[in-house]
């Protein structure tokens, strides 16, 4: 059984007839071809597949694509804007928040949503926020520092608003796949 | 002329990682990201039984499903002579079974289909008729005379695989007979699983026209795999290309050749189309290689004054159904004989017996494959047991028995020659950093109030960096490693290495080695690895061997280039090369700082203006055979608080002083240690793989197998001492697994210390709240 699904990913529309059972993570990876979102467990445990669905972090291995029909999805590929890294990307780079990099996209997406809610967190609050994302390489310390780096930078940016229009160019026409 | 050392980014600089640029943007290329035109998908039928005869396999319903192209069984592979493959340990293992399965989740058949989901549907439709057999689960029972045979295919009709021993038995027994004091413990180190966040998989692609098989594979050792593939299949080695793409964590779990790789390759050869196989997490946890599973009985003999004299150890090693451990071939029990640790001992005798059981093959890896963790845990627990019996402070007993700094190189009681060390300095530093004396006072006060606090020490010695090749080989391939450097005319370079990164940052650190040796800025150096068509032959990355072996090869290759560059410098400066010296990252006329040339100038000359007696070009290759292993060490101190209401152990502080010799990139080394400590804490407190009496694995997902999250992981406090390796070209030692090896006994010792006044002398890991709570209840110390 197939169903028609229309999603916006990183500001760009995607449409396809897909099997009803197609997982959102496979829509993102295989249909949209955005392979930055990873699969580490397929049982909602590791967070490698975390994306933002209408701004809220969700483990895309445990959602069907049809459940998110019409939603706005953000993935790691949408973070860099106009050649400038998102503060969270910069934080992970500066603070050595990644090693193999497999957990990193999910970690960053979770952290971004968390920082929207809590722009000035304690280390413990960060640890709590990312506790649904497993990392086998780093021991989390540098990830916590990376999130603090991003928090600082985002607070600074808030304090001195950038007047330039930062909205990304969005494709206007739906790219119909299949 | 002076050079900005930070701009070069050589040894000792915390250069930010080159590889991050792609990972941060979601542009890594991990195995499941690879998609080739016409690619098929493979999924695997697995056994629900730990031990059973296969009476029949009916694939007709699966084959009738639209999209399913093939179902491959053991009989198909048997016809091609591929039903079995060799392991690294002179055993063989099934790729697909012909008539029997020997562990739960063993591969039974493979379904090849046009789509991932259809392959999975096909798996559900393959009907296998099993006749269950009694399984052998307990390794001690496996040795009883009436135990069912796990491996009737072998000539020796027994579950006993091999006996291995090291040391001087007679002398050890004698010292025990005469000893003033002895202590003895039974120590079990349970099965654990590395669980890198990326599972294993491959994309096999056979080109029917050229006859070339390319396999993209989650492997830590692509060259060794290519050779094994060639030997097993008979395909000429130049027609096999193994590519290790970005790897989402390895930790040793990606060293073995898993059946899925071989079946996918066969499927691609049969169909002429690329075939992708990706494990799911349950398959990864249930069927991929395991670590540990050592049942150890250890005894330590000493004088009443605490002087340690002899160590005697007997071990039963549960290897599962195939002896597929990833050890050097001559070392069935790995480097377990490093068990005398950081201490002077007059004698030691160590025995290990390997046993088959109906479990997946064990003895592979968990960020340490060569049994060093088992050895370190044993000796570090035994030193504490001795201290406890003598009512001495465990730090003092260690200080008393350490191999002294002036005793290196030191020949251990089991024959290893330790290259360098300064154990008292490392422990002293850790004790000062954590305020050991203050903690002991605090503990006494708390104990008087009935509160449970413990302090645990681990002063471990590691052994990493195999070769040397006269002793170490894998299936006969000597354990050297390699590097090839080409300097381009405009002064940038490409470096290709025989080892393979899985997150360690080789693309950065190996560039730093070359930057240091050649004075070229690190940003102008590209490091490539993992493709057997382009990289020089190497044995791969595991067991902390990359820096000791390929790192050394890189420095030596760079120095070969510098030797040639010196001649070119003489030519350019119009003096004899003997009158030229390498100072501050450039060549100058001896004593005349104003007359100098940079490596960039020289590189250009190497292609545009070289003397007639010199070949053009500026490149070198080195195959480095280390003269010895390297012996990193460390002193760890852990403070735990125990909740009397729940038995929960909380790590309050953990100070880790590591010594891995000279450091290439402090930021990366710190990251390695943080990760290693976390993977040391995990089996100490949370992780274990267990089986019920039918051989059902009880932790087949991340809800039952508990990887530490950021919540359980403490803030690690790291520090270092620096004792260079005297035989390594730039004085480095390996570091990747040190912390995983050193941390568990520090934690276990801390918990035992917290409970020692109740008469507890030992606790097996993982030390779960339930285990502790039961002890507290037994002693009336639990809070209700
Ligand atoms: S893959 Fe979705 S949570 Fe692990
Ligand atoms: S960086 Fe490897 S899993 Fe997090």
PDB file of N, CA and C in Angstrom, chain B residues 116-190:
ATOM      1  N   UNK B 116      15.099  -2.816   0.380  1.00  0.00           N
ATOM      2  CA  UNK B 116      15.421  -3.168   1.763  1.00  0.00           C
ATOM      3  C   UNK B 116      14.232  -3.845   2.459  1.00  0.00           C
ATOM      4  N   UNK B 117      13.045  -3.224   2.338  1.00  0.00           N
ATOM      5  CA  UNK B 117      11.896  -3.743   3.079  1.00  0.00           C
ATOM      6  C   UNK B 117      11.442  -5.092   2.508  1.00  0.00           C
ATOM      7  N   UNK B 118      11.627  -5.252   1.205  1.00  0.00           N
ATOM      8  CA  UNK B 118      11.217  -6.526   0.596  1.00  0.00           C
ATOM      9  C   UNK B 118      12.165  -7.645   1.037  1.00  0.00           C
ATOM     10  N   UNK B 119      13.436  -7.336   1.167  1.00  0.00           N
ATOM     11  CA  UNK B 119      14.382  -8.344   1.661  1.00  0.00           C
ATOM     12  C   UNK B 119      13.972  -8.796   3.059  1.00  0.00           C
ATOM     13  N   UNK B 120      13.550  -7.831   3.889  1.00  0.00           N
ATOM     14  CA  UNK B 120      13.115  -8.180   5.247  1.00  0.00           C
ATOM     15  C   UNK B 120      11.847  -9.026   5.206  1.00  0.00           C
ATOM     16  N   UNK B 121      10.925  -8.689   4.296  1.00  0.00           N
ATOM     17  CA  UNK B 121       9.721  -9.520   4.131  1.00  0.00           C
ATOM     18  C   UNK B 121      10.114 -10.935   3.734  1.00  0.00           C
ATOM     19  N   UNK B 122      11.083 -11.028   2.840  1.00  0.00           N
ATOM     20  CA  UNK B 122      11.534 -12.333   2.366  1.00  0.00           C
ATOM     21  C   UNK B 122      12.087 -13.174   3.505  1.00  0.00           C
ATOM     22  N   UNK B 123      12.819 -12.540   4.411  1.00  0.00           N
ATOM     23  CA  UNK B 123      13.385 -13.261   5.556  1.00  0.00           C
ATOM     24  C   UNK B 123      12.272 -13.930   6.354  1.00  0.00           C
ATOM     25  N   UNK B 124      11.170 -13.193   6.536  1.00  0.00           N
ATOM     26  CA  UNK B 124      10.061 -13.752   7.321  1.00  0.00           C
ATOM     27  C   UNK B 124       9.396 -14.923   6.614  1.00  0.00           C
ATOM     28  N   UNK B 125       9.602 -15.025   5.311  1.00  0.00           N
ATOM     29  CA  UNK B 125       8.923 -16.078   4.543  1.00  0.00           C
ATOM     30  C   UNK B 125       9.775 -17.336   4.337  1.00  0.00           C
ATOM     31  N   UNK B 126      11.040 -17.269   4.718  1.00  0.00           N
ATOM     32  CA  UNK B 126      11.879 -18.468   4.579  1.00  0.00           C
ATOM     33  C   UNK B 126      11.530 -19.420   5.720  1.00  0.00           C
ATOM     34  N   UNK B 127      11.165 -20.643   5.388  1.00  0.00           N
ATOM     35  CA  UNK B 127      10.755 -21.605   6.420  1.00  0.00           C
ATOM     36  C   UNK B 127      11.884 -22.585   6.687  1.00  0.00           C
ATOM     37  N   UNK B 128      12.357 -22.566   7.915  1.00  0.00           N
ATOM     38  CA  UNK B 128      13.449 -23.462   8.293  1.00  0.00           C
ATOM     39  C   UNK B 128      12.905 -24.460   9.307  1.00  0.00           C
ATOM     40  N   UNK B 129      13.130 -25.739   9.055  1.00  0.00           N
ATOM     41  CA  UNK B 129      12.692 -26.774   9.989  1.00  0.00           C
ATOM     42  C   UNK B 129      13.894 -27.183  10.851  1.00  0.00           C
ATOM     43  N   UNK B 130      13.821 -26.842  12.144  1.00  0.00           N
ATOM     44  CA  UNK B 130      14.934 -27.133  13.052  1.00  0.00           C
ATOM     45  C   UNK B 130      14.597 -28.320  13.942  1.00  0.00           C
ATOM     46  N   UNK B 131      15.625 -29.058  14.316  1.00  0.00           N
ATOM     47  CA  UNK B 131      15.494 -30.060  15.370  1.00  0.00           C
ATOM     48  C   UNK B 131      16.402 -29.607  16.515  1.00  0.00           C
ATOM     49  N   UNK B 132      15.797 -29.045  17.574  1.00  0.00           N
ATOM     50  CA  UNK B 132      16.632 -28.478  18.638  1.00  0.00           C
ATOM     51  C   UNK B 132      17.501 -29.540  19.310  1.00  0.00           C
ATOM     52  N   UNK B 133      18.723 -29.137  19.648  1.00  0.00           N
ATOM     53  CA  UNK B 133      19.665 -30.004  20.356  1.00  0.00           C
ATOM     54  C   UNK B 133      19.966 -29.354  21.704  1.00  0.00           C
ATOM     55  N   UNK B 134      20.393 -30.145  22.694  1.00  0.00           N
ATOM     56  CA  UNK B 134      20.740 -29.506  23.977  1.00  0.00           C
ATOM     57  C   UNK B 134      21.942 -28.580  23.812  1.00  0.00           C
ATOM     58  N   UNK B 135      21.831 -27.348  24.256  1.00  0.00           N
ATOM     59  CA  UNK B 135      22.959 -26.420  24.089  1.00  0.00           C
ATOM     60  C   UNK B 135      23.950 -26.497  25.251  1.00  0.00           C
ATOM     61  N   UNK B 136      25.173 -26.085  24.978  1.00  0.00           N
ATOM     62  CA  UNK B 136      26.208 -25.981  26.003  1.00  0.00           C
ATOM     63  C   UNK B 136      26.398 -24.495  26.291  1.00  0.00           C
ATOM     64  N   UNK B 137      26.000 -24.073  27.454  1.00  0.00           N
ATOM     65  CA  UNK B 137      26.049 -22.648  27.757  1.00  0.00           C
ATOM     66  C   UNK B 137      27.129 -22.330  28.785  1.00  0.00           C
ATOM     67  N   UNK B 138      27.217 -23.164  29.819  1.00  0.00           N
ATOM     68  CA  UNK B 138      28.183 -22.922  30.892  1.00  0.00           C
ATOM     69  C   UNK B 138      29.542 -23.513  30.490  1.00  0.00           C
ATOM     70  N   UNK B 139      30.594 -22.704  30.415  1.00  0.00           N
ATOM     71  CA  UNK B 139      31.890 -23.228  29.939  1.00  0.00           C
ATOM     72  C   UNK B 139      32.478 -24.290  30.860  1.00  0.00           C
ATOM     73  N   UNK B 140      32.133 -24.244  32.149  1.00  0.00           N
ATOM     74  CA  UNK B 140      32.642 -25.287  33.048  1.00  0.00           C
ATOM     75  C   UNK B 140      31.965 -26.616  32.722  1.00  0.00           C
ATOM     76  N   UNK B 141      30.643 -26.556  32.480  1.00  0.00           N
ATOM     77  CA  UNK B 141      29.922 -27.787  32.121  1.00  0.00           C
ATOM     78  C   UNK B 141      30.361 -28.296  30.746  1.00  0.00           C
ATOM     79  N   UNK B 142      30.814 -27.384  29.903  1.00  0.00           N
ATOM     80  CA  UNK B 142      31.254 -27.787  28.565  1.00  0.00           C
ATOM     81  C   UNK B 142      32.399 -28.789  28.634  1.00  0.00           C
ATOM     82  N   UNK B 143      33.151 -28.760  29.736  1.00  0.00           N
ATOM     83  CA  UNK B 143      34.314 -29.645  29.861  1.00  0.00           C
ATOM     84  C   UNK B 143      33.966 -30.956  30.535  1.00  0.00           C
ATOM     85  N   UNK B 144      32.712 -31.103  30.973  1.00  0.00           N
ATOM     86  CA  UNK B 144      32.320 -32.379  31.583  1.00  0.00           C
ATOM     87  C   UNK B 144      32.234 -33.446  30.490  1.00  0.00           C
ATOM     88  N   UNK B 145      32.525 -34.690  30.873  1.00  0.00           N
ATOM     89  CA  UNK B 145      32.638 -35.747  29.848  1.00  0.00           C
ATOM     90  C   UNK B 145      31.363 -35.960  29.024  1.00  0.00           C
ATOM     91  N   UNK B 146      30.192 -35.763  29.650  1.00  0.00           N
ATOM     92  CA  UNK B 146      28.962 -36.035  28.906  1.00  0.00           C
ATOM     93  C   UNK B 146      28.392 -34.788  28.238  1.00  0.00           C
ATOM     94  N   UNK B 147      29.167 -33.714  28.195  1.00  0.00           N
ATOM     95  CA  UNK B 147      28.656 -32.478  27.584  1.00  0.00           C
ATOM     96  C   UNK B 147      28.428 -32.682  26.089  1.00  0.00           C
ATOM     97  N   UNK B 148      27.335 -32.138  25.547  1.00  0.00           N
ATOM     98  CA  UNK B 148      27.159 -32.206  24.098  1.00  0.00           C
ATOM     99  C   UNK B 148      28.320 -31.509  23.392  1.00  0.00           C
ATOM    100  N   UNK B 149      28.640 -31.970  22.203  1.00  0.00           N
ATOM    101  CA  UNK B 149      29.758 -31.386  21.454  1.00  0.00           C
ATOM    102  C   UNK B 149      29.284 -30.172  20.662  1.00  0.00           C
ATOM    103  N   UNK B 150      29.958 -29.062  20.851  1.00  0.00           N
ATOM    104  CA  UNK B 150      29.629 -27.863  20.074  1.00  0.00           C
ATOM    105  C   UNK B 150      30.149 -28.008  18.651  1.00  0.00           C
ATOM    106  N   UNK B 151      31.311 -28.671  18.512  1.00  0.00           N
ATOM    107  CA  UNK B 151      31.981 -28.711  17.206  1.00  0.00           C
ATOM    108  C   UNK B 151      32.361 -30.131  16.813  1.00  0.00           C
ATOM    109  N   UNK B 152      31.359 -30.956  16.477  1.00  0.00           N
ATOM    110  CA  UNK B 152      31.688 -32.318  16.032  1.00  0.00           C
ATOM    111  C   UNK B 152      32.487 -32.339  14.736  1.00  0.00           C
ATOM    112  N   UNK B 153      32.550 -31.198  14.022  1.00  0.00           N
ATOM    113  CA  UNK B 153      33.327 -31.167  12.776  1.00  0.00           C
ATOM    114  C   UNK B 153      34.824 -31.273  13.018  1.00  0.00           C
ATOM    115  N   UNK B 154      35.242 -31.005  14.259  1.00  0.00           N
ATOM    116  CA  UNK B 154      36.686 -31.029  14.535  1.00  0.00           C
ATOM    117  C   UNK B 154      37.174 -32.445  14.814  1.00  0.00           C
ATOM    118  N   UNK B 155      38.440 -32.610  14.559  1.00  0.00           N
ATOM    119  CA  UNK B 155      39.033 -33.908  14.808  1.00  0.00           C
ATOM    120  C   UNK B 155      38.997 -34.245  16.304  1.00  0.00           C
ATOM    121  N   UNK B 156      39.396 -33.284  17.122  1.00  0.00           N
ATOM    122  CA  UNK B 156      39.372 -33.497  18.572  1.00  0.00           C
ATOM    123  C   UNK B 156      37.929 -33.419  19.055  1.00  0.00           C
ATOM    124  N   UNK B 157      37.417 -34.540  19.536  1.00  0.00           N
ATOM    125  CA  UNK B 157      36.001 -34.586  19.925  1.00  0.00           C
ATOM    126  C   UNK B 157      35.843 -34.104  21.365  1.00  0.00           C
ATOM    127  N   UNK B 158      36.066 -32.811  21.564  1.00  0.00           N
ATOM    128  CA  UNK B 158      35.971 -32.203  22.888  1.00  0.00           C
ATOM    129  C   UNK B 158      35.635 -30.730  22.716  1.00  0.00           C
ATOM    130  N   UNK B 159      35.085 -30.150  23.782  1.00  0.00           N
ATOM    131  CA  UNK B 159      34.815 -28.706  23.741  1.00  0.00           C
ATOM    132  C   UNK B 159      36.028 -27.886  24.172  1.00  0.00           C
ATOM    133  N   UNK B 160      37.095 -28.574  24.544  1.00  0.00           N
ATOM    134  CA  UNK B 160      38.313 -27.871  24.931  1.00  0.00           C
ATOM    135  C   UNK B 160      39.053 -27.457  23.655  1.00  0.00           C
ATOM    136  N   UNK B 161      39.405 -26.180  23.523  1.00  0.00           N
ATOM    137  CA  UNK B 161      40.041 -25.724  22.277  1.00  0.00           C
ATOM    138  C   UNK B 161      41.558 -25.777  22.377  1.00  0.00           C
ATOM    139  N   UNK B 162      42.094 -25.122  23.398  1.00  0.00           N
ATOM    140  CA  UNK B 162      43.541 -25.108  23.563  1.00  0.00           C
ATOM    141  C   UNK B 162      43.894 -24.794  25.006  1.00  0.00           C
ATOM    142  N   UNK B 163      45.119 -25.119  25.355  1.00  0.00           N
ATOM    143  CA  UNK B 163      45.674 -24.725  26.649  1.00  0.00           C
ATOM    144  C   UNK B 163      46.868 -23.829  26.368  1.00  0.00           C
ATOM    145  N   UNK B 164      46.969 -22.746  27.086  1.00  0.00           N
ATOM    146  CA  UNK B 164      48.083 -21.823  26.894  1.00  0.00           C
ATOM    147  C   UNK B 164      48.641 -21.459  28.253  1.00  0.00           C
ATOM    148  N   UNK B 165      49.934 -21.332  28.366  1.00  0.00           N
ATOM    149  CA  UNK B 165      50.485 -20.873  29.637  1.00  0.00           C
ATOM    150  C   UNK B 165      51.739 -20.066  29.428  1.00  0.00           C
ATOM    151  N   UNK B 166      52.076 -19.302  30.446  1.00  0.00           N
ATOM    152  CA  UNK B 166      53.248 -18.432  30.379  1.00  0.00           C
ATOM    153  C   UNK B 166      53.832 -18.309  31.771  1.00  0.00           C
ATOM    154  N   UNK B 167      55.146 -18.108  31.855  1.00  0.00           N
ATOM    155  CA  UNK B 167      55.803 -17.912  33.144  1.00  0.00           C
ATOM    156  C   UNK B 167      56.481 -19.166  33.643  1.00  0.00           C
ATOM    157  N   UNK B 168      56.934 -19.118  34.885  1.00  0.00           N
ATOM    158  CA  UNK B 168      57.729 -20.186  35.484  1.00  0.00           C
ATOM    159  C   UNK B 168      56.888 -20.860  36.564  1.00  0.00           C
ATOM    160  N   UNK B 169      56.348 -22.031  36.235  1.00  0.00           N
ATOM    161  CA  UNK B 169      55.423 -22.703  37.151  1.00  0.00           C
ATOM    162  C   UNK B 169      56.140 -23.171  38.427  1.00  0.00           C
ATOM    163  N   UNK B 170      57.292 -23.813  38.250  1.00  0.00           N
ATOM    164  CA  UNK B 170      57.980 -24.392  39.406  1.00  0.00           C
ATOM    165  C   UNK B 170      58.352 -23.303  40.414  1.00  0.00           C
ATOM    166  N   UNK B 171      58.930 -22.239  39.903  1.00  0.00           N
ATOM    167  CA  UNK B 171      59.375 -21.151  40.776  1.00  0.00           C
ATOM    168  C   UNK B 171      58.165 -20.488  41.451  1.00  0.00           C
ATOM    169  N   UNK B 172      57.092 -20.324  40.694  1.00  0.00           N
ATOM    170  CA  UNK B 172      55.894 -19.710  41.258  1.00  0.00           C
ATOM    171  C   UNK B 172      55.325 -20.583  42.366  1.00  0.00           C
ATOM    172  N   UNK B 173      55.203 -21.881  42.104  1.00  0.00           N
ATOM    173  CA  UNK B 173      54.666 -22.785  43.123  1.00  0.00           C
ATOM    174  C   UNK B 173      55.532 -22.766  44.379  1.00  0.00           C
ATOM    175  N   UNK B 174      56.826 -22.728  44.152  1.00  0.00           N
ATOM    176  CA  UNK B 174      57.755 -22.717  45.287  1.00  0.00           C
ATOM    177  C   UNK B 174      57.527 -21.463  46.143  1.00  0.00           C
ATOM    178  N   UNK B 175      57.415 -20.315  45.470  1.00  0.00           N
ATOM    179  CA  UNK B 175      57.204 -19.067  46.226  1.00  0.00           C
ATOM    180  C   UNK B 175      55.879 -19.113  46.981  1.00  0.00           C
ATOM    181  N   UNK B 176      54.871 -19.734  46.380  1.00  0.00           N
ATOM    182  CA  UNK B 176      53.591 -19.858  47.086  1.00  0.00           C
ATOM    183  C   UNK B 176      53.719 -20.765  48.299  1.00  0.00           C
ATOM    184  N   UNK B 177      54.477 -21.855  48.145  1.00  0.00           N
ATOM    185  CA  UNK B 177      54.642 -22.773  49.283  1.00  0.00           C
ATOM    186  C   UNK B 177      55.324 -22.091  50.460  1.00  0.00           C
ATOM    187  N   UNK B 178      56.219 -21.160  50.130  1.00  0.00           N
ATOM    188  CA  UNK B 178      57.004 -20.531  51.203  1.00  0.00           C
ATOM    189  C   UNK B 178      56.415 -19.198  51.649  1.00  0.00           C
ATOM    190  N   UNK B 179      55.314 -18.789  51.046  1.00  0.00           N
ATOM    191  CA  UNK B 179      54.840 -17.413  51.250  1.00  0.00           C
ATOM    192  C   UNK B 179      54.337 -17.164  52.667  1.00  0.00           C
ATOM    193  N   UNK B 180      54.590 -15.948  53.136  1.00  0.00           N
ATOM    194  CA  UNK B 180      54.072 -15.560  54.452  1.00  0.00           C
ATOM    195  C   UNK B 180      52.583 -15.248  54.381  1.00  0.00           C
ATOM    196  N   UNK B 181      52.179 -14.692  53.261  1.00  0.00           N
ATOM    197  CA  UNK B 181      50.765 -14.375  53.123  1.00  0.00           C
ATOM    198  C   UNK B 181      50.340 -14.602  51.666  1.00  0.00           C
ATOM    199  N   UNK B 182      49.157 -15.166  51.490  1.00  0.00           N
ATOM    200  CA  UNK B 182      48.612 -15.317  50.129  1.00  0.00           C
ATOM    201  C   UNK B 182      47.153 -14.841  50.127  1.00  0.00           C
ATOM    202  N   UNK B 183      46.722 -14.367  48.985  1.00  0.00           N
ATOM    203  CA  UNK B 183      45.307 -14.009  48.809  1.00  0.00           C
ATOM    204  C   UNK B 183      44.828 -14.657  47.510  1.00  0.00           C
ATOM    205  N   UNK B 184      43.532 -14.922  47.448  1.00  0.00           N
ATOM    206  CA  UNK B 184      42.964 -15.626  46.294  1.00  0.00           C
ATOM    207  C   UNK B 184      41.571 -15.062  46.009  1.00  0.00           C
ATOM    208  N   UNK B 185      41.272 -14.844  44.735  1.00  0.00           N
ATOM    209  CA  UNK B 185      39.920 -14.411  44.357  1.00  0.00           C
ATOM    210  C   UNK B 185      39.491 -15.091  43.060  1.00  0.00           C
ATOM    211  N   UNK B 186      38.178 -15.320  42.970  1.00  0.00           N
ATOM    212  CA  UNK B 186      37.591 -15.730  41.692  1.00  0.00           C
ATOM    213  C   UNK B 186      37.028 -14.475  41.044  1.00  0.00           C
ATOM    214  N   UNK B 187      37.478 -14.214  39.850  1.00  0.00           N
ATOM    215  CA  UNK B 187      37.084 -12.976  39.174  1.00  0.00           C
ATOM    216  C   UNK B 187      36.446 -13.347  37.839  1.00  0.00           C
ATOM    217  N   UNK B 188      35.220 -12.911  37.627  1.00  0.00           N
ATOM    218  CA  UNK B 188      34.596 -13.163  36.325  1.00  0.00           C
ATOM    219  C   UNK B 188      34.442 -11.840  35.584  1.00  0.00           C
ATOM    220  N   UNK B 189      34.979 -11.800  34.383  1.00  0.00           N
ATOM    221  CA  UNK B 189      34.781 -10.630  33.524  1.00  0.00           C
ATOM    222  C   UNK B 189      33.788 -11.040  32.452  1.00  0.00           C
ATOM    223  N   UNK B 190      32.557 -10.540  32.556  1.00  0.00           N
ATOM    224  CA  UNK B 190      31.495 -11.054  31.695  1.00  0.00           C
ATOM    225  C   UNK B 190      31.660 -10.645  30.247  1.00  0.00           C
TER     226      UNK B 190
END
